[in-house]
Short mmCIF file of C-alpha atoms and ligand atoms in Angstrom, two decimals:
data_model
loop_
_atom_site.label_atom_id
_atom_site.label_comp_id
_atom_site.label_asym_id
_atom_site.label_seq_id
_atom_site.Cartn_x
_atom_site.Cartn_y
_atom_site.Cartn_z
CA UNK I 1 0.00 0.00 0.00
CA UNK I 2 1.33 3.42 -1.04
CA UNK I 3 0.29 6.58 0.80
CA UNK I 4 -1.33 9.32 -1.25
CA UNK I 5 -0.34 12.93 -0.58
CA UNK I 6 -3.70 13.50 1.07
CA UNK I 7 -3.17 10.54 3.38
CA UNK I 8 0.29 11.77 4.34
CA UNK I 9 -1.26 15.14 5.20
CA UNK I 10 -4.20 13.65 7.05
CA UNK I 11 -2.15 11.31 9.22
CA UNK I 12 0.97 13.49 9.49
CA UNK I 13 0.73 14.10 13.25
CA UNK I 14 0.69 10.35 13.86
CA UNK I 15 3.21 9.44 11.16
CA UNK I 16 5.67 11.84 12.80
CA UNK I 17 5.46 9.83 16.04
CA UNK I 18 8.42 7.47 16.25
CA UNK I 19 6.31 4.63 17.61
CA UNK I 20 3.86 4.92 14.70
CA UNK I 21 5.57 6.23 11.55
CA UNK I 22 4.50 5.14 8.05
CA UNK I 23 4.70 1.49 9.06
CA UNK I 24 2.35 1.94 12.02
CA UNK I 25 -0.10 4.10 10.12
CA UNK I 26 -0.18 1.49 7.37
CA UNK I 27 -0.94 -1.15 9.99
CA UNK I 28 -3.84 0.95 11.31
CA UNK I 29 -5.19 1.46 7.78
CA UNK I 30 -5.00 -2.27 7.16
CA UNK I 31 -6.75 -3.21 10.38
CA UNK I 32 -10.44 -3.80 10.99
CA UNK I 33 -12.41 -3.17 14.16
CA UNK I 34 -15.99 -4.09 15.07
CA UNK I 35 -17.65 -1.75 17.56
CA UNK I 36 -20.56 -3.30 19.43
CA UNK I 37 -23.04 -0.62 20.46
CA UNK I 38 -23.25 2.94 19.10
CA UNK I 39 -24.00 4.44 22.49
CA UNK I 40 -22.17 6.41 25.16
CA UNK I 41 -19.00 4.37 24.66
CA UNK I 42 -19.48 3.52 20.98
CA UNK I 43 -19.76 7.20 20.02
CA UNK I 44 -16.29 8.36 21.14
CA UNK I 45 -14.74 4.99 20.20
CA UNK I 46 -16.09 5.24 16.64
CA UNK I 47 -15.19 8.91 16.22
CA UNK I 48 -11.59 8.38 17.33
CA UNK I 49 -11.01 5.13 15.46
CA UNK I 50 -12.38 6.63 12.23
CA UNK I 51 -10.44 9.86 12.66
CA UNK I 52 -7.11 8.21 13.40
CA UNK I 53 -7.40 5.91 10.41
CA UNK I 54 -8.54 2.41 11.27
CA UNK I 55 -9.04 1.07 7.74
CA UNK I 56 -12.30 -0.76 8.27
CA UNK I 57 -14.87 -0.12 10.99
CA UNK I 58 -18.11 -1.98 11.61
CA UNK I 59 -20.81 -0.76 13.96
CA UNK I 60 -23.59 -2.98 15.23
CA UNK I 61 -26.59 -1.55 17.09
CA UNK I 62 -30.27 -2.40 17.00
CA UNK I 63 -31.56 0.85 18.52
CA UNK I 64 -32.76 4.19 17.27
CA UNK I 65 -31.69 7.53 18.74
CA UNK I 66 -33.72 8.78 21.71
CA UNK I 67 -33.56 12.23 23.23
CA UNK I 68 -32.23 10.79 26.52
CA UNK I 69 -29.19 9.43 24.64
CA UNK I 70 -27.90 12.83 23.67
CA UNK I 71 -26.15 13.68 26.97
CA UNK I 72 -23.41 11.19 26.11
CA UNK I 73 -23.92 9.70 22.64
CA UNK I 74 -22.05 12.54 21.00
CA UNK I 75 -22.07 11.14 17.48
CA UNK I 76 -25.79 12.03 17.26
CA UNK I 77 -27.64 15.33 17.18
CA UNK I 78 -31.20 16.33 18.03
CA UNK I 79 -32.10 15.94 14.33
CA UNK I 80 -31.20 12.24 14.52
CA UNK I 81 -33.92 11.35 17.05
CA UNK I 82 -35.85 8.23 15.95
CA UNK I 83 -33.25 7.41 13.27
CA UNK I 84 -31.27 4.17 13.29
CA UNK I 85 -28.10 4.59 15.33
CA UNK I 86 -25.85 2.29 13.30
CA UNK I 87 -26.73 4.00 10.00
CA UNK I 88 -26.47 7.56 11.32
CA UNK I 89 -23.16 6.78 13.01
CA UNK I 90 -21.70 5.47 9.74
CA UNK I 91 -22.87 8.61 7.91
CA UNK I 92 -21.09 10.80 10.44
CA UNK I 93 -17.90 8.73 10.31
CA UNK I 94 -17.84 9.00 6.50
CA UNK I 95 -17.71 12.76 6.88
CA UNK I 96 -14.97 12.56 9.50
CA UNK I 97 -12.81 10.29 7.35
CA UNK I 98 -13.78 9.36 3.77
CA UNK I 99 -10.51 7.41 3.53
CA UNK I 100 -11.79 4.33 5.38
CA UNK I 101 -14.32 1.51 4.83
CA UNK I 102 -17.43 1.50 7.00
CA UNK I 103 -20.12 -1.08 7.56
CA UNK I 104 -23.27 -0.81 9.63
CA UNK I 105 -25.27 -3.66 11.12
CA UNK I 106 -28.76 -2.60 12.16
CA UNK I 107 -29.45 -5.57 14.39
CA UNK I 108 -28.96 -7.08 17.80
CA UNK I 109 -25.80 -9.13 18.23
CA UNK I 110 -26.86 -12.70 19.00
CA UNK I 111 -25.29 -16.10 19.40
CA UNK I 112 -26.60 -16.89 15.90
CA UNK I 113 -25.13 -13.93 14.03
CA UNK I 114 -21.95 -13.11 15.98
CA UNK I 115 -19.83 -15.57 14.01
CA UNK I 116 -20.76 -14.31 10.55
CA UNK I 117 -20.42 -10.64 11.59
CA UNK I 118 -17.31 -10.71 13.78
CA UNK I 119 -15.20 -13.04 11.62
CA UNK I 120 -14.56 -10.16 9.21
CA UNK I 121 -12.86 -8.03 11.87
CA UNK I 122 -9.45 -8.33 13.57
CA UNK I 123 -10.48 -6.84 16.87
CA UNK I 124 -13.72 -6.33 18.78
CA UNK I 125 -14.53 -3.32 20.95
CA UNK I 126 -17.38 -3.81 23.36
CA UNK I 127 -19.43 -0.72 24.11
CA UNK I 128 -22.62 -2.63 24.84
CA UNK I 129 -24.92 -1.81 27.73
CA UNK I 130 -25.87 -5.25 29.07
CA UNK I 131 -24.24 -8.38 30.46
CA UNK I 132 -25.78 -10.84 28.02
CA UNK I 133 -24.00 -9.12 25.12
CA UNK I 134 -20.76 -8.73 27.10
CA UNK I 135 -20.63 -12.44 27.90
CA UNK I 136 -21.55 -13.36 24.32
CA UNK I 137 -18.66 -11.28 22.94
CA UNK I 138 -16.24 -12.59 25.60
CA UNK I 139 -17.05 -16.21 24.77
CA UNK I 140 -16.80 -15.64 21.02
CA UNK I 141 -13.45 -13.82 21.23
CA UNK I 142 -12.10 -16.48 23.58
CA UNK I 143 -13.11 -19.26 21.20
CA UNK I 144 -11.67 -17.61 18.09
CA UNK I 145 -8.56 -16.01 19.69
CA UNK I 146 -9.60 -12.41 19.05
CA UNK I 147 -8.58 -9.29 20.92
CA UNK I 148 -11.44 -7.79 22.93
CA UNK I 149 -11.43 -4.32 24.43
CA UNK I 150 -14.33 -3.96 26.75
CA UNK I 151 -15.70 -0.95 28.63
CA UNK I 152 -18.57 -0.20 30.97
CA UNK I 153 -19.93 2.97 32.55
CA UNK I 154 -22.43 3.66 35.31
CA UNK I 155 -23.09 6.73 37.43
CA UNK I 156 -19.69 8.49 37.73
CA UNK I 157 -17.66 5.30 37.29
CA UNK I 158 -16.13 3.35 34.49
CA UNK I 159 -14.19 0.13 33.85
CA UNK I 160 -11.93 -0.92 31.01
CA UNK I 161 -10.59 -4.43 30.30
CA UNK I 162 -8.40 -5.67 27.49
CA UNK I 163 -8.49 -9.39 26.79
CA UNK I 164 -5.93 -10.49 24.27
CA UNK I 165 -6.94 -14.05 23.46
CA UNK I 166 -4.12 -14.39 20.95
CA UNK I 167 -2.03 -14.85 24.12
CA UNK I 168 -2.43 -18.02 26.16
CA UNK I 169 -2.37 -16.37 29.58
CA UNK I 170 -5.09 -13.76 29.02
CA UNK I 171 -7.85 -13.81 31.64
CA UNK I 172 -11.43 -13.46 30.39
CA UNK I 173 -14.54 -11.65 31.58
CA UNK I 174 -15.72 -14.81 33.36
CA UNK I 175 -12.51 -14.88 35.42
CA UNK I 176 -13.72 -11.60 36.89
CA UNK I 177 -17.49 -12.14 36.82
CA UNK I 178 -17.97 -15.93 37.02
CA UNK I 179 -21.75 -15.93 36.66
CA UNK I 180 -23.93 -13.80 34.48
CA UNK I 181 -25.82 -11.36 36.74
CA UNK I 182 -29.49 -12.17 37.38
CA UNK I 183 -30.80 -9.45 35.07
CA UNK I 184 -28.45 -9.71 32.10
CA UNK I 185 -30.53 -7.65 29.70
CA UNK I 186 -30.89 -4.59 31.88
CA UNK I 187 -29.16 -1.37 30.88
CA UNK I 188 -28.00 0.01 34.21
CA UNK I 189 -27.60 3.54 32.84
CA UNK I 190 -31.36 3.66 32.37
CA UNK I 191 -32.02 2.94 36.06
CA UNK I 192 -28.96 4.21 37.88
CA UNK I 193 -28.04 7.08 35.60
CA UNK I 194 -24.69 7.96 34.11
CA UNK I 195 -22.67 11.13 33.80
CA UNK I 196 -22.26 11.98 30.10
CA UNK I 197 -18.53 12.62 30.25
CA UNK I 198 -17.76 9.11 31.53
CA UNK I 199 -18.50 7.77 28.03
CA UNK I 200 -15.84 10.09 26.65
CA UNK I 201 -13.25 9.17 29.28
CA UNK I 202 -13.74 5.40 29.06
CA UNK I 203 -14.42 5.28 25.29
CA UNK I 204 -11.27 7.29 24.54
CA UNK I 205 -9.20 4.92 26.67
CA UNK I 206 -10.72 1.96 24.79
CA UNK I 207 -9.79 3.57 21.44
CA UNK I 208 -6.27 4.17 22.79
CA UNK I 209 -6.05 0.48 23.76
CA UNK I 210 -7.14 -0.53 20.24
CA UNK I 211 -4.23 1.41 18.73
CA UNK I 212 -1.74 -0.06 21.22
CA UNK I 213 -2.90 -3.61 20.57
CA UNK I 214 -2.76 -3.20 16.78
CA UNK I 215 0.68 -1.56 16.83
CA UNK I 216 1.98 -3.61 19.74
CA UNK I 217 3.30 -0.51 21.51
CA UNK I 218 3.33 0.59 25.14
CA UNK I 219 1.94 -1.54 27.93
CA UNK I 220 -1.31 -3.28 27.25
CA UNK I 221 -4.05 -3.38 29.86
CA UNK I 222 -4.37 -7.14 29.31
CA UNK I 223 -4.31 -8.85 32.73
CA UNK I 224 -5.63 -5.76 34.48
CA UNK I 225 -8.87 -3.90 34.92
CA UNK I 226 -8.78 -0.12 34.96
CA UNK I 227 -11.32 1.37 37.33
CA UNK I 228 -12.10 5.03 36.82
CA UNK I 229 -13.73 7.13 39.51
CA UNK I 230 -14.85 10.31 37.81
CA UNK I 231 -15.72 12.07 41.05
CA UNK I 232 -12.48 11.54 42.97
CA UNK I 233 -10.61 11.34 39.67
CA UNK I 234 -8.89 8.12 40.63
CA UNK I 235 -7.60 5.71 38.00
CA UNK I 236 -6.94 2.33 39.63
CA UNK I 237 -5.25 -0.46 37.70
CA UNK I 238 -6.12 -3.72 39.41
CA UNK I 239 -4.47 -7.03 38.55
CA UNK I 240 -6.95 -9.44 37.00
CA UNK I 241 -5.74 -13.00 37.33
CA UNK I 242 -6.87 -15.96 35.31
CA UNK I 243 -9.26 -17.87 37.59
CA UNK I 244 -8.12 -21.48 37.89
CA UNK I 245 -11.60 -22.97 37.57
CA UNK I 246 -12.80 -20.57 34.87
CA UNK I 247 -13.88 -22.20 31.66
CA UNK I 248 -11.27 -20.21 29.70
CA UNK I 249 -8.73 -22.70 31.09
CA UNK I 250 -10.47 -25.57 29.34
CA UNK I 251 -9.52 -24.15 25.99
CA UNK I 252 -6.45 -25.80 24.63
ZN1 ZN G 1 -11.72 -16.86 32.33
#
């Protein structure tokens, strides 16, 4: 792949970075990322990944924009209310960066369709709002050795995990949460509330993790969970060990 003059201009501030350069930018442009959920996390994740030049981005979301989404789902505007999130998000990303390939999936991610959708992407970013989807993505990525960058927000708090299943010693979500919570389909933000900016903080960190995993630079968060307290402004990195009786150990 040869860079056009426009591409050199567009990505110049990253290309100039020693740890990225032309080689790294090329890697980003050749990589593909599936974003699950175009919500409070999915919005900043998608905006940054498109802007910085991930070559192919997929967005899956079954919902339409509601007025209560707009405090944090910054890819949408008031005019987008009632429109399909995945389609609108793709339209916006095209304007941010026409240089990349985009694909929208206006559907719910299920055990039946995850294989056919996710197989076309190198890396999965979870910005979903419920445990059923989080476990589904964890189990899929574990089975097919994919890298998963997961985030969650509630109230003034956030969590980020990176599971790199291309490595044998990566823990999984079930190491940390062994059993699916009793109400796996509930979106906690709807009941407990969430501060809009937490989506930006956590989503931006997830996008940053994506770049690090693709370029293999810096220290990955794999093996840790990052807990963000937006009120005290504490960032705690807690070691996340592989649980000996977790089913991720059964995988050979
Ligand atoms: Zn596990």
